[in-house]
Tab-separated table of C-alpha atoms in Angstrom:
chain	number	residue	atom	x	y	z
S	26	UNK	CA	18.748	-23.512	-54.190
S	27	UNK	CA	20.223	-21.164	-51.571
S	28	UNK	CA	17.725	-19.263	-49.461
S	29	UNK	CA	18.286	-15.688	-48.364
S	30	UNK	CA	18.617	-16.858	-44.757
S	31	UNK	CA	21.433	-19.260	-45.668
S	32	UNK	CA	23.043	-16.559	-47.804
S	33	UNK	CA	23.059	-14.094	-44.890
S	34	UNK	CA	24.530	-16.781	-42.615
S	35	UNK	CA	27.323	-17.422	-45.087
S	36	UNK	CA	28.063	-13.688	-45.355
S	37	UNK	CA	28.194	-13.410	-41.563
S	38	UNK	CA	30.364	-16.513	-41.419
S	39	UNK	CA	32.776	-15.015	-43.962
S	40	UNK	CA	32.967	-11.855	-41.863
S	41	UNK	CA	33.936	-13.964	-38.864
S	42	UNK	CA	36.666	-15.672	-40.814
S	43	UNK	CA	34.672	-18.879	-41.274
S	44	UNK	CA	35.625	-20.838	-44.322
S	45	UNK	CA	39.174	-19.516	-44.238
S	46	UNK	CA	41.750	-22.008	-43.048
S	47	UNK	CA	39.055	-24.540	-42.194
S	48	UNK	CA	37.356	-22.589	-39.376
S	49	UNK	CA	33.917	-23.677	-38.320
S	50	UNK	CA	31.065	-21.319	-37.491
S	51	UNK	CA	31.567	-22.005	-33.775
S	52	UNK	CA	35.261	-21.114	-33.996
S	53	UNK	CA	34.368	-17.960	-35.914
S	54	UNK	CA	31.867	-16.903	-33.250
S	55	UNK	CA	34.448	-17.613	-30.538
S	56	UNK	CA	36.874	-15.401	-32.457
S	57	UNK	CA	34.280	-12.636	-32.552
S	58	UNK	CA	33.902	-12.977	-28.789
S	59	UNK	CA	37.655	-12.495	-28.381
S	60	UNK	CA	37.529	-9.400	-30.590
S	61	UNK	CA	34.689	-7.922	-28.525
S	62	UNK	CA	36.464	-8.829	-25.286
S	63	UNK	CA	39.706	-7.242	-26.541
S	64	UNK	CA	37.813	-4.096	-27.552
S	65	UNK	CA	36.224	-3.807	-24.107
S	66	UNK	CA	39.664	-4.190	-22.489
S	67	UNK	CA	41.032	-1.408	-24.686
S	68	UNK	CA	38.097	0.854	-23.823
S	69	UNK	CA	38.598	0.030	-20.138
S	70	UNK	CA	42.283	0.889	-20.454
S	71	UNK	CA	41.478	4.197	-22.148
S	72	UNK	CA	39.037	5.097	-19.363
S	73	UNK	CA	41.605	4.111	-16.743
S	74	UNK	CA	44.242	6.319	-18.396
S	75	UNK	CA	41.782	9.225	-18.527
S	76	UNK	CA	41.107	8.877	-14.791
S	77	UNK	CA	44.866	8.690	-14.152
S	78	UNK	CA	45.419	11.865	-16.193
S	79	UNK	CA	42.761	13.727	-14.190
S	80	UNK	CA	44.223	12.488	-10.893
S	81	UNK	CA	47.758	13.533	-11.904
S	82	UNK	CA	46.534	16.990	-12.925
S	83	UNK	CA	44.839	17.461	-9.549
S	84	UNK	CA	47.909	16.166	-7.685
S	85	UNK	CA	50.213	18.472	-9.672
S	86	UNK	CA	48.037	21.490	-8.908
S	87	UNK	CA	47.829	20.591	-5.195
S	88	UNK	CA	51.568	19.975	-4.788
S	89	UNK	CA	53.097	22.628	-7.029
S	90	UNK	CA	50.306	25.107	-7.687
S	91	UNK	CA	51.038	27.845	-10.182
S	92	UNK	CA	54.843	27.877	-10.209
S	93	UNK	CA	55.142	31.363	-11.705
S	94	UNK	CA	52.797	32.878	-9.120
S	95	UNK	CA	54.728	31.141	-6.333
S	96	UNK	CA	58.026	32.591	-7.604
S	97	UNK	CA	56.512	36.061	-7.914
S	98	UNK	CA	55.159	35.891	-4.343
S	99	UNK	CA	58.523	34.683	-3.027
S	100	UNK	CA	60.369	37.509	-4.839
S	101	UNK	CA	57.965	40.080	-3.391
S	102	UNK	CA	58.496	38.659	0.095
S	103	UNK	CA	62.297	38.900	-0.302
S	104	UNK	CA	61.957	42.526	-1.443
S	105	UNK	CA	59.751	43.334	1.559
S	106	UNK	CA	62.132	41.610	3.987
S	107	UNK	CA	65.144	43.441	2.479
S	108	UNK	CA	63.424	46.802	3.004
S	109	UNK	CA	62.498	45.796	6.544
S	110	UNK	CA	66.083	44.688	7.277
S	111	UNK	CA	67.487	47.977	5.905
S	112	UNK	CA	65.260	49.973	8.219
S	113	UNK	CA	65.801	47.662	11.225
S	114	UNK	CA	69.022	45.585	10.997
S	115	UNK	CA	68.161	43.340	13.949
S	116	UNK	CA	68.833	39.624	14.234
S	117	UNK	CA	65.110	38.869	13.880
S	118	UNK	CA	64.856	40.805	10.595
S	119	UNK	CA	68.018	39.118	9.323
S	120	UNK	CA	66.534	35.677	10.025
S	121	UNK	CA	63.270	36.639	8.296
S	122	UNK	CA	65.215	37.839	5.262
S	123	UNK	CA	67.249	34.634	5.180
S	124	UNK	CA	64.067	32.527	5.418
S	125	UNK	CA	62.473	34.494	2.557
S	126	UNK	CA	65.584	33.944	0.416
S	127	UNK	CA	65.489	30.202	1.127
S	128	UNK	CA	61.815	30.068	0.132
S	129	UNK	CA	62.648	31.897	-3.110
S	130	UNK	CA	65.370	29.357	-3.935
S	131	UNK	CA	62.959	26.500	-3.225
S	132	UNK	CA	60.339	28.122	-5.458
S	133	UNK	CA	62.873	28.202	-8.304
S	134	UNK	CA	63.687	24.513	-7.807
S	135	UNK	CA	60.064	23.339	-8.090
């Protein structure tokens, strides 16, 4: 007669793949350990990717900032320097205008 304890062991053993292809209970438990270990590696990888995503977002914001705001600021600076150069066409104003235009081109390339 099969006791309930033996019945539950056999159900657990079947869940571990015991009895299929001649596996023993020990081999089935070792297989369960590999499954748990694999799952923890996957969870660790997911957490690592989440940290990488957060780090890349912060790096992107630090390096590039808001690209559209940067372009708008550069355009406004070029407009201001053009007005300044029209009122005072000196070499200094011309260089400032040229520098503002270069910064605008660089803002477009980011």
